[in-house]
mmCIF file of C-alpha atoms in Angstrom:
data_model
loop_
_atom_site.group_PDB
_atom_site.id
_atom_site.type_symbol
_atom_site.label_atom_id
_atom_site.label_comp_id
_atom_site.label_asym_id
_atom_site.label_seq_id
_atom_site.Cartn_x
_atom_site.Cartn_y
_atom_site.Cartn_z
ATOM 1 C CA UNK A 1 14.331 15.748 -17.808
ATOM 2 C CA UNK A 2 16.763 13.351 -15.797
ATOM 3 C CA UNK A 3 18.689 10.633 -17.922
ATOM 4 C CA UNK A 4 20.445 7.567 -16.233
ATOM 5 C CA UNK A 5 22.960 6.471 -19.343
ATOM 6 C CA UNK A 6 24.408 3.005 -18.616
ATOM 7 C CA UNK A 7 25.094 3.746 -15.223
ATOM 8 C CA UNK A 8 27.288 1.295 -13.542
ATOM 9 C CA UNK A 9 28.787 1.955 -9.510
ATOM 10 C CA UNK A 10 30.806 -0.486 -8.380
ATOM 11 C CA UNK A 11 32.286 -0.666 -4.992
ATOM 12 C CA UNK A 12 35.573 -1.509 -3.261
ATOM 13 C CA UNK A 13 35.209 -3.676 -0.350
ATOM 14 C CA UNK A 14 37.739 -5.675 1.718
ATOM 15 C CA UNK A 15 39.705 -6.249 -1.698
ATOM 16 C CA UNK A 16 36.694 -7.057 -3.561
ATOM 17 C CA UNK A 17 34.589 -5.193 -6.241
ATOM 18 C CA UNK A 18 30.972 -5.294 -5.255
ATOM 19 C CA UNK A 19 28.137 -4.235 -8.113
ATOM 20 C CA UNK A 20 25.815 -1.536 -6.496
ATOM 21 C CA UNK A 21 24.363 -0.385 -9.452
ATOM 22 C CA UNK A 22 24.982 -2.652 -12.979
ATOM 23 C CA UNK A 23 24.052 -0.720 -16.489
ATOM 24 C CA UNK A 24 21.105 1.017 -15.694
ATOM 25 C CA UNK A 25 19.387 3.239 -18.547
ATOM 26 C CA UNK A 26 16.151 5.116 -17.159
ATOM 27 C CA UNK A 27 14.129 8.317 -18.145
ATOM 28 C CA UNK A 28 12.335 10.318 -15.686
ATOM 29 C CA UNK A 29 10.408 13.115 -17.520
ATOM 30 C CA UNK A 30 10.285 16.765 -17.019
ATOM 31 C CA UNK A 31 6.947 16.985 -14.043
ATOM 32 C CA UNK A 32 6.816 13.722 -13.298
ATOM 33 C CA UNK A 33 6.479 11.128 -10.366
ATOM 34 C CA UNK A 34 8.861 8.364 -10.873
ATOM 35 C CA UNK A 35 9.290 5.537 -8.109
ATOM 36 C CA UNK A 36 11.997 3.086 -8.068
ATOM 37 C CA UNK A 37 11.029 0.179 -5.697
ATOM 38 C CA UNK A 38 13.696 -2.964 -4.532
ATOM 39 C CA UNK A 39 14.623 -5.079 -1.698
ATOM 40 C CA UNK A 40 17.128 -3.816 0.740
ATOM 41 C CA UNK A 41 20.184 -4.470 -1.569
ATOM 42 C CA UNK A 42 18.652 -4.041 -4.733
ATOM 43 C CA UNK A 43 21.230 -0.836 -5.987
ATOM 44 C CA UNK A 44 18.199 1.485 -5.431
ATOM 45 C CA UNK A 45 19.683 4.273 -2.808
ATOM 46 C CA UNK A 46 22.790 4.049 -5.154
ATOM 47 C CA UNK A 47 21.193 4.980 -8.585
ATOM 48 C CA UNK A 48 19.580 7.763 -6.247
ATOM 49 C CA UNK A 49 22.718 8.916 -4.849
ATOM 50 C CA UNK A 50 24.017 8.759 -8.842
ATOM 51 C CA UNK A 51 21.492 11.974 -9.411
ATOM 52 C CA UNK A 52 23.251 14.651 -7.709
ATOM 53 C CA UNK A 53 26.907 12.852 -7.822
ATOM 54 C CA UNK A 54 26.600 11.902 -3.544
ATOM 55 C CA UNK A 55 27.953 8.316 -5.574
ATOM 56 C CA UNK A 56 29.878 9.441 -8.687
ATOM 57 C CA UNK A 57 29.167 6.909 -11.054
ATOM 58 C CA UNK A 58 32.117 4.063 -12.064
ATOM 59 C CA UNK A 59 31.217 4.640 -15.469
ATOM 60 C CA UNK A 60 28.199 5.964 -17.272
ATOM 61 C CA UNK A 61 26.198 9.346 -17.654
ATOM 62 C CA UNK A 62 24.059 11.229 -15.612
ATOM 63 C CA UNK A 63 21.960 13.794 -17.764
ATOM 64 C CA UNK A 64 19.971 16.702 -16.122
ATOM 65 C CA UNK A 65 18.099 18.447 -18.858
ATOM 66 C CA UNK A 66 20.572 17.684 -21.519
ATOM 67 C CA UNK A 67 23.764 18.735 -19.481
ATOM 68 C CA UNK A 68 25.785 15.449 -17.864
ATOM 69 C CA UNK A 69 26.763 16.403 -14.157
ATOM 70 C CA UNK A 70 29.535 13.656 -14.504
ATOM 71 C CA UNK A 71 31.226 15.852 -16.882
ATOM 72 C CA UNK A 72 31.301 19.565 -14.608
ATOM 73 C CA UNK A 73 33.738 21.141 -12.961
ATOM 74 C CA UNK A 74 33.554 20.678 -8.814
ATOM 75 C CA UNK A 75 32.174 24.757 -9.295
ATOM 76 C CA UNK A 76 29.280 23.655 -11.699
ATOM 77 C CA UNK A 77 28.688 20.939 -10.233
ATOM 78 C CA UNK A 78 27.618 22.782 -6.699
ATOM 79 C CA UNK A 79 25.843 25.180 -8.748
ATOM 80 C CA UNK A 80 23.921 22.200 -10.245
ATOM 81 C CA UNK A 81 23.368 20.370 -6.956
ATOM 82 C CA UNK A 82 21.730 23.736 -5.630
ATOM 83 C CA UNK A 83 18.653 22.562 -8.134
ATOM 84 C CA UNK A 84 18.090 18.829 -6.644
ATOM 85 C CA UNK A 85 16.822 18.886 -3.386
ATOM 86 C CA UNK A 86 16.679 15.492 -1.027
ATOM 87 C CA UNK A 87 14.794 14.673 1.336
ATOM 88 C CA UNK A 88 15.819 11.514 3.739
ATOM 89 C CA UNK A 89 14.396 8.539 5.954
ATOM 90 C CA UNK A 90 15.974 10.202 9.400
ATOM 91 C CA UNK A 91 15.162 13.743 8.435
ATOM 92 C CA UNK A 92 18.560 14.958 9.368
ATOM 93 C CA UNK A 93 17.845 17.914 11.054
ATOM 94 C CA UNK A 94 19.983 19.755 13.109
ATOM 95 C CA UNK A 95 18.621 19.150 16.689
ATOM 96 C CA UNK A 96 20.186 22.650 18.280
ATOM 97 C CA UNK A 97 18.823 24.914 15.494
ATOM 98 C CA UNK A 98 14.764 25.862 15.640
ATOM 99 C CA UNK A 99 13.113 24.665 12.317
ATOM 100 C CA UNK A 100 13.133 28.270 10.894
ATOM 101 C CA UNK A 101 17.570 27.880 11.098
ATOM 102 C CA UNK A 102 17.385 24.668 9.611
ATOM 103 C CA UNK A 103 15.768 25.967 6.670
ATOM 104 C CA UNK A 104 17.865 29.133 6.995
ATOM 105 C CA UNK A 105 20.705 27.303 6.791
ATOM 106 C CA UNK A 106 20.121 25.868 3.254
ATOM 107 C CA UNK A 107 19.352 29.134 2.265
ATOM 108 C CA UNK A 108 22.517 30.369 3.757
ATOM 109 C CA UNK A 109 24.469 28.120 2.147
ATOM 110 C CA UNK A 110 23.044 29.237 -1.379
ATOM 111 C CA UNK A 111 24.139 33.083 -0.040
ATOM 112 C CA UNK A 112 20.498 34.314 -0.304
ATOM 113 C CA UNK A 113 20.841 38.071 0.381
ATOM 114 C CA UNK A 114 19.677 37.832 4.313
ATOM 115 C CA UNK A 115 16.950 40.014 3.786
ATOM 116 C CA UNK A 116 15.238 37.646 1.823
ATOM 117 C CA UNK A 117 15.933 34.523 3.623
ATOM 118 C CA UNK A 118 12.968 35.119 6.359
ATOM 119 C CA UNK A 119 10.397 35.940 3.966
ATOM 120 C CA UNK A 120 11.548 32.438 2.144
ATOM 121 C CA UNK A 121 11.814 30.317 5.446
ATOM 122 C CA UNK A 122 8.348 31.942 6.299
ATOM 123 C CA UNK A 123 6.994 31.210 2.440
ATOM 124 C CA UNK A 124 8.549 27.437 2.569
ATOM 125 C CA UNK A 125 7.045 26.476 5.884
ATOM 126 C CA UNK A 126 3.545 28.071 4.946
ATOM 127 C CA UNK A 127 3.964 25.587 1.853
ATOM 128 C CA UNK A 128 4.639 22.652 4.655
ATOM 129 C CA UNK A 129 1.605 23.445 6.659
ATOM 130 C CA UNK A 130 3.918 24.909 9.872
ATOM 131 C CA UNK A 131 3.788 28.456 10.103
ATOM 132 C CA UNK A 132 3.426 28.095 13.827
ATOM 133 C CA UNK A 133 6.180 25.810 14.006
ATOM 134 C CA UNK A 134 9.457 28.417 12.780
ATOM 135 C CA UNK A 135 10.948 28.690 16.417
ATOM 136 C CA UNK A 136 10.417 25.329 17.895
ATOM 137 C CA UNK A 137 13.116 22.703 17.880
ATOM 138 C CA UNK A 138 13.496 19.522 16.285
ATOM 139 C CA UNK A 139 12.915 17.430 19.155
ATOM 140 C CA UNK A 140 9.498 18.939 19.733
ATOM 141 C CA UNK A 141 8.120 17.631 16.401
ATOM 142 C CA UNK A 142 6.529 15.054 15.337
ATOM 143 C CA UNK A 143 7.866 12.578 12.657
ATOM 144 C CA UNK A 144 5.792 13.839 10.360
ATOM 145 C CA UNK A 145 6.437 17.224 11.247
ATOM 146 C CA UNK A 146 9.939 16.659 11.209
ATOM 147 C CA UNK A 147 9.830 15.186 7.294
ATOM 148 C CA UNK A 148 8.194 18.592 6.747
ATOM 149 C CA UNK A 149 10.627 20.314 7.696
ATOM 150 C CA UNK A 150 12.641 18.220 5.963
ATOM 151 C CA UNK A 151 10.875 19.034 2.453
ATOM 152 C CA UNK A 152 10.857 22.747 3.322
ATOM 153 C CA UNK A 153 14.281 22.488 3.510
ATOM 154 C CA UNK A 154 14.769 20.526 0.280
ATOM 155 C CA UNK A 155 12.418 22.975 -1.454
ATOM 156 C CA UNK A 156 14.294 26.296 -0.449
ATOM 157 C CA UNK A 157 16.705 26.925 -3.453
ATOM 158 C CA UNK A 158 13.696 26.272 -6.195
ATOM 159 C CA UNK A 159 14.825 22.893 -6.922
ATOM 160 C CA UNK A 160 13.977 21.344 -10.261
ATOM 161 C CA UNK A 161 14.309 18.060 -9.195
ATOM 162 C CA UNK A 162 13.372 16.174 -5.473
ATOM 163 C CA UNK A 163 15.171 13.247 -4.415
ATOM 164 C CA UNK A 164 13.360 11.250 -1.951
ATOM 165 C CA UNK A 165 15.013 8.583 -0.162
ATOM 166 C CA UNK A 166 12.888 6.346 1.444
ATOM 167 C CA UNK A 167 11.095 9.447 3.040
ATOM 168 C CA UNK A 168 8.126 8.027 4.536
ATOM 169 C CA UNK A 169 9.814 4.385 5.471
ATOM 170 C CA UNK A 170 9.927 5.779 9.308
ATOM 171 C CA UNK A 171 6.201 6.675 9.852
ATOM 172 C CA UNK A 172 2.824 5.078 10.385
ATOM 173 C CA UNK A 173 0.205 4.831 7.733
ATOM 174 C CA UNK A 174 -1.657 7.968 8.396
ATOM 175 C CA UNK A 175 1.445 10.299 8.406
ATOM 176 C CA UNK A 176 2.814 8.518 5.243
ATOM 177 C CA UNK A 177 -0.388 9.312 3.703
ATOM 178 C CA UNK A 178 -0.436 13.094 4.520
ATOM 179 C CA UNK A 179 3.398 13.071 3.379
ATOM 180 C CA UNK A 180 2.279 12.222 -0.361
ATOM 181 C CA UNK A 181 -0.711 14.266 -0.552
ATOM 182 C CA UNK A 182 1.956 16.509 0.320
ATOM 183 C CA UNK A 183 4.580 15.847 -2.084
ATOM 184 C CA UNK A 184 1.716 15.183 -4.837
ATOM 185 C CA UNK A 185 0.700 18.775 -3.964
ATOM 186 C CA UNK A 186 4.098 20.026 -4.654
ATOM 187 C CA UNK A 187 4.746 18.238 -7.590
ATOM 188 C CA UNK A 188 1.404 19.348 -8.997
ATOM 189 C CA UNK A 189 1.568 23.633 -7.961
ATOM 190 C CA UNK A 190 5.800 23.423 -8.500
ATOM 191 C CA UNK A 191 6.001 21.458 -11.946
ATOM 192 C CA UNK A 192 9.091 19.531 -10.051
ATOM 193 C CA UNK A 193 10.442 16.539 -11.210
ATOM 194 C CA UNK A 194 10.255 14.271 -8.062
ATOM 195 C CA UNK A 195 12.120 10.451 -8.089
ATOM 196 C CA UNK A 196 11.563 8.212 -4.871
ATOM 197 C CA UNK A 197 12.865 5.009 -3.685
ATOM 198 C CA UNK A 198 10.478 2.949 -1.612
ATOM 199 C CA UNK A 199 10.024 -0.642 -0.931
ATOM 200 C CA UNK A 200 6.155 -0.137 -0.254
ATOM 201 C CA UNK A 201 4.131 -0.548 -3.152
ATOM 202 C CA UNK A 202 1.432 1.401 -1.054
ATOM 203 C CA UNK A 203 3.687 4.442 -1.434
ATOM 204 C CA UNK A 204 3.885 3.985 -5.358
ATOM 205 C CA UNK A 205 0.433 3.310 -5.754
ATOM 206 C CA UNK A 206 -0.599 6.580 -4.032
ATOM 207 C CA UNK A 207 1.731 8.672 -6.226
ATOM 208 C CA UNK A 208 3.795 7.565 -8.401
ATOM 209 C CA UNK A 209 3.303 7.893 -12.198
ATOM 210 C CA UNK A 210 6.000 5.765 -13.360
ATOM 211 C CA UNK A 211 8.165 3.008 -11.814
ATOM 212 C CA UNK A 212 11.140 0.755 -12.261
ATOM 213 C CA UNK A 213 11.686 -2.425 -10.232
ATOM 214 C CA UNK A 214 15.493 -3.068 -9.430
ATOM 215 C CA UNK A 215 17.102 -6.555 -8.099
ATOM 216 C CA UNK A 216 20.607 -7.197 -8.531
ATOM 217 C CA UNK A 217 21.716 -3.588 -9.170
ATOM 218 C CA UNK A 218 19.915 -4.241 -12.583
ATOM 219 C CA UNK A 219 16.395 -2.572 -13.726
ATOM 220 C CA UNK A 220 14.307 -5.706 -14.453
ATOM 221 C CA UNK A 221 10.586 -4.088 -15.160
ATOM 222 C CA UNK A 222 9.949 -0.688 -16.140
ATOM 223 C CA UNK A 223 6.597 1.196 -16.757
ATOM 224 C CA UNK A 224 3.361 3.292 -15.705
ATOM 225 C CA UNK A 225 2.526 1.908 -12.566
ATOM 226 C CA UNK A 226 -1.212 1.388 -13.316
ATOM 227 C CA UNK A 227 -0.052 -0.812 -16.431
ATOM 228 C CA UNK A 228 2.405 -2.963 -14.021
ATOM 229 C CA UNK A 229 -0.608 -3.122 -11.318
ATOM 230 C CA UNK A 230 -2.801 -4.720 -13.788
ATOM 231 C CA UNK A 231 -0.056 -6.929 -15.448
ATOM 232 C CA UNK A 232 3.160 -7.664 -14.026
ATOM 233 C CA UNK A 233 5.471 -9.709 -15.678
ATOM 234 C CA UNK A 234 8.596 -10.436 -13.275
ATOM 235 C CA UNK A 235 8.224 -12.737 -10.621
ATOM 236 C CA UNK A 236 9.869 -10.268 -7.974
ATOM 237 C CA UNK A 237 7.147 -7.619 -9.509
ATOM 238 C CA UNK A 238 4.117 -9.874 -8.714
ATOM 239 C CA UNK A 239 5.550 -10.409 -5.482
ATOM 240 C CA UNK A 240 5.301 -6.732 -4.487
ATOM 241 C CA UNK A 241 2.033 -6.304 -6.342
ATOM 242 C CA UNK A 242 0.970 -9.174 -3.977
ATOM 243 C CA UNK A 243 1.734 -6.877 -0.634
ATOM 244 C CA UNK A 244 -0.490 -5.155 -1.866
ATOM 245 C CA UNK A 245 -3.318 -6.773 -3.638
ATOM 246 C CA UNK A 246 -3.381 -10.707 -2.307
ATOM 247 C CA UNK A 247 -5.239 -13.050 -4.254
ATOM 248 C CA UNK A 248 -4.150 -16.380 -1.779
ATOM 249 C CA UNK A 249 -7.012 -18.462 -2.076
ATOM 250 C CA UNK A 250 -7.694 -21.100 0.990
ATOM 251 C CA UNK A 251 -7.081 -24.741 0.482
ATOM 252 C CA UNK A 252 -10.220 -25.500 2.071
ATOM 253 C CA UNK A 253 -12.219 -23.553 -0.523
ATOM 254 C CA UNK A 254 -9.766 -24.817 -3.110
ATOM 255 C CA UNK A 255 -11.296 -28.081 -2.177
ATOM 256 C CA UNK A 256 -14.883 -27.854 -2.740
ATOM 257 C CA UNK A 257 -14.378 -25.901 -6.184
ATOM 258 C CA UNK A 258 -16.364 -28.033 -8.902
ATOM 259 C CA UNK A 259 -15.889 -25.905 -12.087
ATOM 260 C CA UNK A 260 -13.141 -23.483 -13.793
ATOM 261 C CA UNK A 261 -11.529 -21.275 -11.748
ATOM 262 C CA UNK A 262 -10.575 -17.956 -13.424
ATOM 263 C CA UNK A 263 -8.869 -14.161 -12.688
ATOM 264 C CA UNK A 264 -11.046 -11.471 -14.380
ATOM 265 C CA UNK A 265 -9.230 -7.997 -15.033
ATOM 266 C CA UNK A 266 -10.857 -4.855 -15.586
ATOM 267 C CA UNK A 267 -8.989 -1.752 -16.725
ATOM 268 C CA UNK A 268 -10.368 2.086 -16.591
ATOM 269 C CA UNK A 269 -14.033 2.444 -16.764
ATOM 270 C CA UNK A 270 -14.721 -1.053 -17.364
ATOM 271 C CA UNK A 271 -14.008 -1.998 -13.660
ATOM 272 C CA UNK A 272 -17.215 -0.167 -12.961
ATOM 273 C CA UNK A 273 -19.718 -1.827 -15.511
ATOM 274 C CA UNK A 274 -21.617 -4.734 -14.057
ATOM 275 C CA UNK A 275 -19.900 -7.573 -17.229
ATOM 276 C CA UNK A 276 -19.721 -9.819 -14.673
ATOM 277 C CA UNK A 277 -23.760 -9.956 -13.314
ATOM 278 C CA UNK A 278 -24.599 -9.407 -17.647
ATOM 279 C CA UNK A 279 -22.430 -12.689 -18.268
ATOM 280 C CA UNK A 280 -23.860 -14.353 -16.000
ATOM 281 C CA UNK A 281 -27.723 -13.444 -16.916
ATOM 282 C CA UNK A 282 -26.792 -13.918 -20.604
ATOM 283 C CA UNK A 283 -25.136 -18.006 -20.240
ATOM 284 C CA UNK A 284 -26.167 -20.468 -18.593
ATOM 285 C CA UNK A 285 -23.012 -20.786 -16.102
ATOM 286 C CA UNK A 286 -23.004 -20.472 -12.857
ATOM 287 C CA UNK A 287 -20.807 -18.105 -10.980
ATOM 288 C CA UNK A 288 -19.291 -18.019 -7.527
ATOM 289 C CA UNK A 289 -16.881 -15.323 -6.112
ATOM 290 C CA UNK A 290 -13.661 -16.779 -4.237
ATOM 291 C CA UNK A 291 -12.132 -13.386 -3.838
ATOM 292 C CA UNK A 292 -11.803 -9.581 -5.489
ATOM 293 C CA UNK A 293 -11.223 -5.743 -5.244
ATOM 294 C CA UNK A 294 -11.326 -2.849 -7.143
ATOM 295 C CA UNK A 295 -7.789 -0.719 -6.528
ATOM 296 C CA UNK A 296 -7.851 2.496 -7.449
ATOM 297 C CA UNK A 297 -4.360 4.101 -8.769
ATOM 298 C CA UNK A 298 -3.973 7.630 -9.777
ATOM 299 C CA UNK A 299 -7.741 8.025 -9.790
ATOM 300 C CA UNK A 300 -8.023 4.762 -12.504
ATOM 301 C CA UNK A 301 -10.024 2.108 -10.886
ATOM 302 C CA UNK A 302 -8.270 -2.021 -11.449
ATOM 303 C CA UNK A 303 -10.893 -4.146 -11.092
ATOM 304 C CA UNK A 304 -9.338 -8.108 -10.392
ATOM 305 C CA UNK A 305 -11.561 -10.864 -9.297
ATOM 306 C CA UNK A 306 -11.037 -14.599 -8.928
ATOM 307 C CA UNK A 307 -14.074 -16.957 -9.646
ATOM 308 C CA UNK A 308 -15.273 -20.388 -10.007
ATOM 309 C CA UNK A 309 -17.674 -20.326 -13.240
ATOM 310 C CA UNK A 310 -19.348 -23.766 -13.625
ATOM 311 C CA UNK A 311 -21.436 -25.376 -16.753
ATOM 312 C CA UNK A 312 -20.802 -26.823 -19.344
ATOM 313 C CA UNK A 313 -17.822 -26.346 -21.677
ATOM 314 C CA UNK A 314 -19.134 -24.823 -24.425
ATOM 315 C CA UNK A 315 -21.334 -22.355 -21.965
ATOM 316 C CA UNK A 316 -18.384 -21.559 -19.786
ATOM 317 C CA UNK A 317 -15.948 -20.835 -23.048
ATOM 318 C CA UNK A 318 -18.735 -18.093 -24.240
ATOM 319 C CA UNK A 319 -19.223 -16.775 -21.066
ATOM 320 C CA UNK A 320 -15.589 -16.252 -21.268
ATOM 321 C CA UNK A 321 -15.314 -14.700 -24.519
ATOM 322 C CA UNK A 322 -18.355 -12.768 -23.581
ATOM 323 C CA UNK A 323 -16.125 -10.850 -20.829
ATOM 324 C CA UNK A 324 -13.533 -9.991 -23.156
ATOM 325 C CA UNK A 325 -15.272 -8.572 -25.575
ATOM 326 C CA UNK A 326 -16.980 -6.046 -22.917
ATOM 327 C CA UNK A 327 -12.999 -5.406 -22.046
ATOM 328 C CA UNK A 328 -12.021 -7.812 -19.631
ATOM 329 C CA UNK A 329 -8.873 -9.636 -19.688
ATOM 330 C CA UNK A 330 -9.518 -13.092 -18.956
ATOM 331 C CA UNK A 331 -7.207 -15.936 -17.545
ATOM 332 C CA UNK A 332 -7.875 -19.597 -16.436
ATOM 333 C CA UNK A 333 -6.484 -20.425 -13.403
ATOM 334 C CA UNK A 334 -7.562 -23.563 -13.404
ATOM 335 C CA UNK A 335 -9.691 -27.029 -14.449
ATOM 336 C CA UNK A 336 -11.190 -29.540 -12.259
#
């Protein structure tokens, strides 16, 4: 398990103290997928950074299974960093060595007898999808291929925890979404513990289990992502939510509404039951669709639809009620 204590890094600039990181307590479990998500700014690369000591803390712990890093010698404390790998944005791969010497290398550095270190390379790029790819260079990759190389790399000391730092922020859509089956695979075969800082809520939705939103250096929303999809409380939360599911309704359309306009949620199983068609069969309201989608995170569908339900009061208010007690979470948006 990794434990963020009160961790506070301030910086030194120009004469003046600058907060990177201000208090932050988190828990990532033992197996999990944890994403922490911010604006450019927000303290998020520094709280990384805070794992494996890259930014020693100003003041606060750092707990890796029980045992704070802050506290070990500079000899434990290498020993310790041997078990959290990173992986990076740029990839950071050494453009004169072929891919096999740039995993070598990590391997090297861990003093791996060398006659095990080529059946590992060979094992770790296997695990990366580029066995065909140990004696090319760098610079014949792809970006994608060169973030694989990147995790092989990360992977080769049988880390317990992965560090992922804005890894996918630096390729297109399709190649991001191989990357996380990827790391989801990894996560899910290896038992590793992998944290990763994003500002796409795309990326979290795909794989994260848990998140934390950061402004400020602070941590200002915490939870399972599918619970802060369906209901986000922060302003700056809904905001990313939005990126990702918009619910921007026209002005024109606005307009011409004549009834109640509303935002139906459904959670789990419920976003696949037809409520909405029964309600509408069972009361005499009308309804009429101004927008909706059913998300699907970790496998759960999110079912969240806007609508304009029109009749009269007491018909629209059981309609309502009607919808919550089938499991929706109903909220008015508003009254003509």
């Amino acid at each position: 398990m990794l434990e963020f204590q009160n961790i506070t890094k301030i910086y030194k600039s120009k004469g003046k103290e600058v907060v990177g990181v201000d208090n932050v307590s988190l828990k990532v479990n033992k197996g999990d997928i944890f994403g922490i998500v911010g604006y450019s700014g927000a303290g998020k690369s520094s709280l990384l950074r805070c794992v494996n000591l890259l930014e020693r803390p100003t003041s606060g712990k750092v707990l890796v299974n029980g045992v704070d890093l802050t506290e070990l010698s500079s000899k434990d404390l290498r020993t310790a960093r041997l078990k959290i790998g990173m992986i990076f944005q740029h990839f950071y791969l050494v453009s004169q060595k072929t891919v096999g010497e740039n995993i070598a290398f990590a391997l090297r550095a861990a003093k791996l007898p060398k006659n095990r270190i080529d059946a590992r390379v060979d094992e770790l790029l296997d695990m990366v999808g580029l066995t065909d790819k140990r004696d090319v260079y760098p610079g014949q990759l792809s970006g994608g291929q060169k973030q694989r190389v990147g995790i092989a790399r990360a992977l080769a000391n049988n880390p317990s925890i992965l560090l992922c730092d804005e890894a996918t922020s630096a390729l297109d859509p399709k190649t991001t979404l191989s990357i996380l089956r990827l790391l989801k695979d990894i996560n899910k075969k290896l038992g590793i513990t992998i944290v990763l800082i994003t500002h796409e809520m795309d990326v979290v939705k795909e794989i994260c289990n848990r998140m934390a939103i950061m402004q400020d250096g602070r941590v200002i929303e915490e939870g399972e992502v599918y619970d802060i999809f369906a209901s986000p409380h922060e302003p700056l939360t809904q905001e990313f939510i939005s990126s990702v599911v918009s619910f921007e309704i026209p002005p024109a359309i606005l307009k011409d509404v004549q009834g109640e306009i509303i935002k139906i949620l459904f959670k789990g199983s419920v976003a696949g039951e037809g409520v909405i068609a029964d309600t509408m069969q069972r009361f005499d309201v009308k309804g009429n669709f101004l927008h909706g989608t059913i998300e699907y995170i970790q496998d759960r569908p999110l079912g969240i639809f806007l609508m304009e339900l029109q009749g009269d009061s007491q018909a629209v208010k059981d309609a309502k009620g009607y919808m919550e007690e089938r499991g929706a979470i109903v909220e008015v948006i508003s009254h003509v």
